[in-house]
mmCIF file with all atom_site columns, C-alpha atoms in Angstrom:
data_model
loop_
_atom_site.group_PDB
_atom_site.id
_atom_site.type_symbol
_atom_site.label_atom_id
_atom_site.label_alt_id
_atom_site.label_comp_id
_atom_site.label_asym_id
_atom_site.label_entity_id
_atom_site.label_seq_id
_atom_site.pdbx_PDB_ins_code
_atom_site.Cartn_x
_atom_site.Cartn_y
_atom_site.Cartn_z
_atom_site.occupancy
_atom_site.B_iso_or_equiv
_atom_site.pdbx_formal_charge
_atom_site.auth_seq_id
_atom_site.auth_comp_id
_atom_site.auth_asym_id
_atom_site.auth_atom_id
_atom_site.pdbx_PDB_model_num
ATOM 1  C CA . UNK X 1 1  ? -0.062  -0.075 0.098   1.00 64.00 ? 1  UNK X CA 1
ATOM 2  C CA . UNK X 1 2  ? 1.467   3.334  -0.818  1.00 64.00 ? 2  UNK X CA 1
ATOM 3  C CA . UNK X 1 3  ? 2.319   5.743  1.722   1.00 65.00 ? 3  UNK X CA 1
ATOM 4  C CA . UNK X 1 4  ? 0.706   9.226  2.271   1.00 61.00 ? 4  UNK X CA 1
ATOM 5  C CA . UNK X 1 5  ? 3.612   10.757 0.611   1.00 59.00 ? 5  UNK X CA 1
ATOM 6  C CA . UNK X 1 6  ? 4.033   8.508  -2.583  1.00 58.00 ? 6  UNK X CA 1
ATOM 7  C CA . UNK X 1 7  ? 0.308   9.644  -3.095  1.00 56.00 ? 7  UNK X CA 1
ATOM 8  C CA . UNK X 1 8  ? 0.841   12.972 -2.792  1.00 55.00 ? 8  UNK X CA 1
ATOM 9  C CA . UNK X 1 9  ? 3.722   12.914 -5.628  1.00 65.00 ? 9  UNK X CA 1
ATOM 10 C CA . UNK X 1 10 ? 1.537   11.065 -8.002  1.00 79.00 ? 10 UNK X CA 1
ATOM 11 C CA . UNK X 1 11 ? 1.454   13.080 -11.375 1.00 91.00 ? 11 UNK X CA 1
ATOM 12 C CA . UNK X 1 12 ? -1.913  11.268 -12.403 1.00 95.00 ? 12 UNK X CA 1
ATOM 13 C CA . UNK X 1 13 ? -4.793  12.049 -10.011 1.00 96.00 ? 13 UNK X CA 1
ATOM 14 C CA . UNK X 1 14 ? -8.541  10.461 -9.923  1.00 96.00 ? 14 UNK X CA 1
ATOM 15 C CA . UNK X 1 15 ? -11.153 13.051 -9.468  1.00 96.00 ? 15 UNK X CA 1
ATOM 16 C CA . UNK X 1 16 ? -11.379 12.834 -5.555  1.00 96.00 ? 16 UNK X CA 1
ATOM 17 C CA . UNK X 1 17 ? -7.354  13.763 -5.147  1.00 96.00 ? 17 UNK X CA 1
ATOM 18 C CA . UNK X 1 18 ? -7.825  16.270 -8.114  1.00 96.00 ? 18 UNK X CA 1
ATOM 19 C CA . UNK X 1 19 ? -10.556 18.039 -6.390  1.00 97.00 ? 19 UNK X CA 1
ATOM 20 C CA . UNK X 1 20 ? -8.719  18.196 -3.044  1.00 96.00 ? 20 UNK X CA 1
ATOM 21 C CA . UNK X 1 21 ? -5.699  19.365 -4.996  1.00 95.00 ? 21 UNK X CA 1
ATOM 22 C CA . UNK X 1 22 ? -7.650  21.879 -6.604  1.00 95.00 ? 22 UNK X CA 1
ATOM 23 C CA . UNK X 1 23 ? -9.696  22.733 -3.182  1.00 95.00 ? 23 UNK X CA 1
ATOM 24 C CA . UNK X 1 24 ? -13.057 22.122 -4.961  1.00 96.00 ? 24 UNK X CA 1
ATOM 25 C CA . UNK X 1 25 ? -16.008 19.448 -4.726  1.00 97.00 ? 25 UNK X CA 1
ATOM 26 C CA . UNK X 1 26 ? -15.781 16.402 -6.913  1.00 96.00 ? 26 UNK X CA 1
ATOM 27 C CA . UNK X 1 27 ? -18.997 17.433 -8.375  1.00 96.00 ? 27 UNK X CA 1
ATOM 28 C CA . UNK X 1 28 ? -17.757 20.917 -9.445  1.00 95.00 ? 28 UNK X CA 1
ATOM 29 C CA . UNK X 1 29 ? -14.792 19.138 -10.966 1.00 96.00 ? 29 UNK X CA 1
ATOM 30 C CA . UNK X 1 30 ? -16.626 16.573 -12.655 1.00 95.00 ? 30 UNK X CA 1
ATOM 31 C CA . UNK X 1 31 ? -18.636 19.049 -14.368 1.00 95.00 ? 31 UNK X CA 1
ATOM 32 C CA . UNK X 1 32 ? -15.557 21.492 -15.096 1.00 95.00 ? 32 UNK X CA 1
ATOM 33 C CA . UNK X 1 33 ? -13.968 18.195 -16.672 1.00 95.00 ? 33 UNK X CA 1
ATOM 34 C CA . UNK X 1 34 ? -17.107 17.465 -18.622 1.00 93.00 ? 34 UNK X CA 1
ATOM 35 C CA . UNK X 1 35 ? -17.341 20.769 -20.318 1.00 94.00 ? 35 UNK X CA 1
ATOM 36 C CA . UNK X 1 36 ? -13.542 21.126 -21.471 1.00 94.00 ? 36 UNK X CA 1
ATOM 37 C CA . UNK X 1 37 ? -13.027 23.793 -18.524 1.00 94.00 ? 37 UNK X CA 1
ATOM 38 C CA . UNK X 1 38 ? -10.063 22.052 -16.743 1.00 95.00 ? 38 UNK X CA 1
ATOM 39 C CA . UNK X 1 39 ? -7.618  19.542 -18.461 1.00 96.00 ? 39 UNK X CA 1
ATOM 40 C CA . UNK X 1 40 ? -8.253  16.147 -18.221 1.00 96.00 ? 40 UNK X CA 1
ATOM 41 C CA . UNK X 1 41 ? -8.815  12.718 -19.881 1.00 95.00 ? 41 UNK X CA 1
ATOM 42 C CA . UNK X 1 42 ? -10.778 9.828  -19.652 1.00 94.00 ? 42 UNK X CA 1
ATOM 43 C CA . UNK X 1 43 ? -8.948  6.777  -18.710 1.00 92.00 ? 43 UNK X CA 1
ATOM 44 C CA . UNK X 1 44 ? -12.021 3.756  -18.999 1.00 93.00 ? 44 UNK X CA 1
ATOM 45 C CA . UNK X 1 45 ? -15.060 5.764  -18.001 1.00 94.00 ? 45 UNK X CA 1
ATOM 46 C CA . UNK X 1 46 ? -12.804 7.726  -15.346 1.00 95.00 ? 46 UNK X CA 1
ATOM 47 C CA . UNK X 1 47 ? -11.660 11.191 -15.312 1.00 96.00 ? 47 UNK X CA 1
ATOM 48 C CA . UNK X 1 48 ? -7.986  11.889 -14.581 1.00 96.00 ? 48 UNK X CA 1
ATOM 49 C CA . UNK X 1 49 ? -5.693  14.205 -14.023 1.00 96.00 ? 49 UNK X CA 1
ATOM 50 C CA . UNK X 1 50 ? -2.511  15.267 -14.219 1.00 96.00 ? 50 UNK X CA 1
ATOM 51 C CA . UNK X 1 51 ? -0.804  17.589 -12.037 1.00 96.00 ? 51 UNK X CA 1
ATOM 52 C CA . UNK X 1 52 ? 1.444   19.674 -13.999 1.00 95.00 ? 52 UNK X CA 1
ATOM 53 C CA . UNK X 1 53 ? -1.338  20.011 -16.554 1.00 95.00 ? 53 UNK X CA 1
ATOM 54 C CA . UNK X 1 54 ? -3.492  21.686 -13.526 1.00 95.00 ? 54 UNK X CA 1
ATOM 55 C CA . UNK X 1 55 ? -0.473  23.613 -12.505 1.00 94.00 ? 55 UNK X CA 1
ATOM 56 C CA . UNK X 1 56 ? -0.084  24.899 -15.862 1.00 94.00 ? 56 UNK X CA 1
ATOM 57 C CA . UNK X 1 57 ? -3.687  25.499 -16.092 1.00 93.00 ? 57 UNK X CA 1
ATOM 58 C CA . UNK X 1 58 ? -3.996  27.597 -12.773 1.00 93.00 ? 58 UNK X CA 1
ATOM 59 C CA . UNK X 1 59 ? -0.788  29.497 -13.977 1.00 93.00 ? 59 UNK X CA 1
ATOM 60 C CA . UNK X 1 60 ? -2.750  30.708 -16.721 1.00 92.00 ? 60 UNK X CA 1
ATOM 61 C CA . UNK X 1 61 ? -5.951  31.334 -15.320 1.00 90.00 ? 61 UNK X CA 1
ATOM 62 C CA . UNK X 1 62 ? -4.566  33.559 -12.685 1.00 90.00 ? 62 UNK X CA 1
ATOM 63 C CA . UNK X 1 63 ? -2.089  35.788 -15.204 1.00 87.00 ? 63 UNK X CA 1
ATOM 64 C CA . UNK X 1 64 ? 1.218   34.048 -13.939 1.00 80.00 ? 64 UNK X CA 1
ATOM 65 C CA . UNK X 1 65 ? 3.533   33.906 -16.805 1.00 72.00 ? 65 UNK X CA 1
ATOM 66 C CA . UNK X 1 66 ? 6.589   31.880 -16.516 1.00 64.00 ? 66 UNK X CA 1
ATOM 67 C CA . UNK X 1 67 ? 9.711   33.546 -18.114 1.00 59.00 ? 67 UNK X CA 1
ATOM 68 C CA . UNK X 1 68 ? 11.107  30.566 -19.902 1.00 56.00 ? 68 UNK X CA 1
ATOM 69 C CA . UNK X 1 69 ? 7.973   30.034 -21.807 1.00 51.00 ? 69 UNK X CA 1
ATOM 70 C CA . UNK X 1 70 ? 7.247   33.534 -22.898 1.00 50.00 ? 70 UNK X CA 1
ATOM 71 C CA . UNK X 1 71 ? 10.949  34.410 -23.800 1.00 51.00 ? 71 UNK X CA 1
ATOM 72 C CA . UNK X 1 72 ? 10.900  34.414 -27.812 1.00 53.00 ? 72 UNK X CA 1
ATOM 73 C CA . UNK X 1 73 ? 14.714  34.588 -29.341 1.00 58.00 ? 73 UNK X CA 1
ATOM 74 C CA . UNK X 1 74 ? 14.532  36.579 -32.642 1.00 51.00 ? 74 UNK X CA 1
ATOM 75 C CA . UNK X 1 75 ? 17.331  35.575 -35.219 1.00 57.00 ? 75 UNK X CA 1
ATOM 76 C CA . UNK X 1 76 ? 19.643  38.100 -36.339 1.00 51.00 ? 76 UNK X CA 1
ATOM 77 C CA . UNK X 1 77 ? 17.888  38.196 -39.838 1.00 51.00 ? 77 UNK X CA 1
ATOM 78 C CA . UNK X 1 78 ? 14.344  38.644 -38.444 1.00 48.00 ? 78 UNK X CA 1
ATOM 79 C CA . UNK X 1 79 ? 15.273  41.497 -36.532 1.00 49.00 ? 79 UNK X CA 1
ATOM 80 C CA . UNK X 1 80 ? 13.632  44.667 -37.673 1.00 50.00 ? 80 UNK X CA 1
ATOM 81 C CA . UNK X 1 81 ? 15.968  47.526 -39.357 1.00 54.00 ? 81 UNK X CA 1
ATOM 82 C CA . UNK X 1 82 ? 16.872  50.355 -37.340 1.00 53.00 ? 82 UNK X CA 1
ATOM 83 C CA . UNK X 1 83 ? 16.282  53.771 -38.398 1.00 58.00 ? 83 UNK X CA 1
ATOM 84 C CA . UNK X 1 84 ? 19.785  55.386 -39.600 1.00 63.00 ? 84 UNK X CA 1
ATOM 85 C CA . UNK X 1 85 ? 20.716  58.313 -37.468 1.00 63.00 ? 85 UNK X CA 1
ATOM 86 C CA . UNK X 1 86 ? 20.134  62.020 -39.377 1.00 62.00 ? 86 UNK X CA 1
#
């Protein structure tokens, strides 16, 4: 039988675990998953939730931006030409 620490570190959670993680009721999470509001997938006939996708979804919903994900590198050939000094 897995310990409480092992269960807490699981990447894939069932609806009860995910609801506890998000701090909402299982019924609400079930509705959100059915409507496609939260990232979820079905394994057989049961909803499953990846912790990393829920974290990214919560960051997106709260307006948090990760620097690595928002940084766009521009090649030298793609830069806009600079106006010459007069």
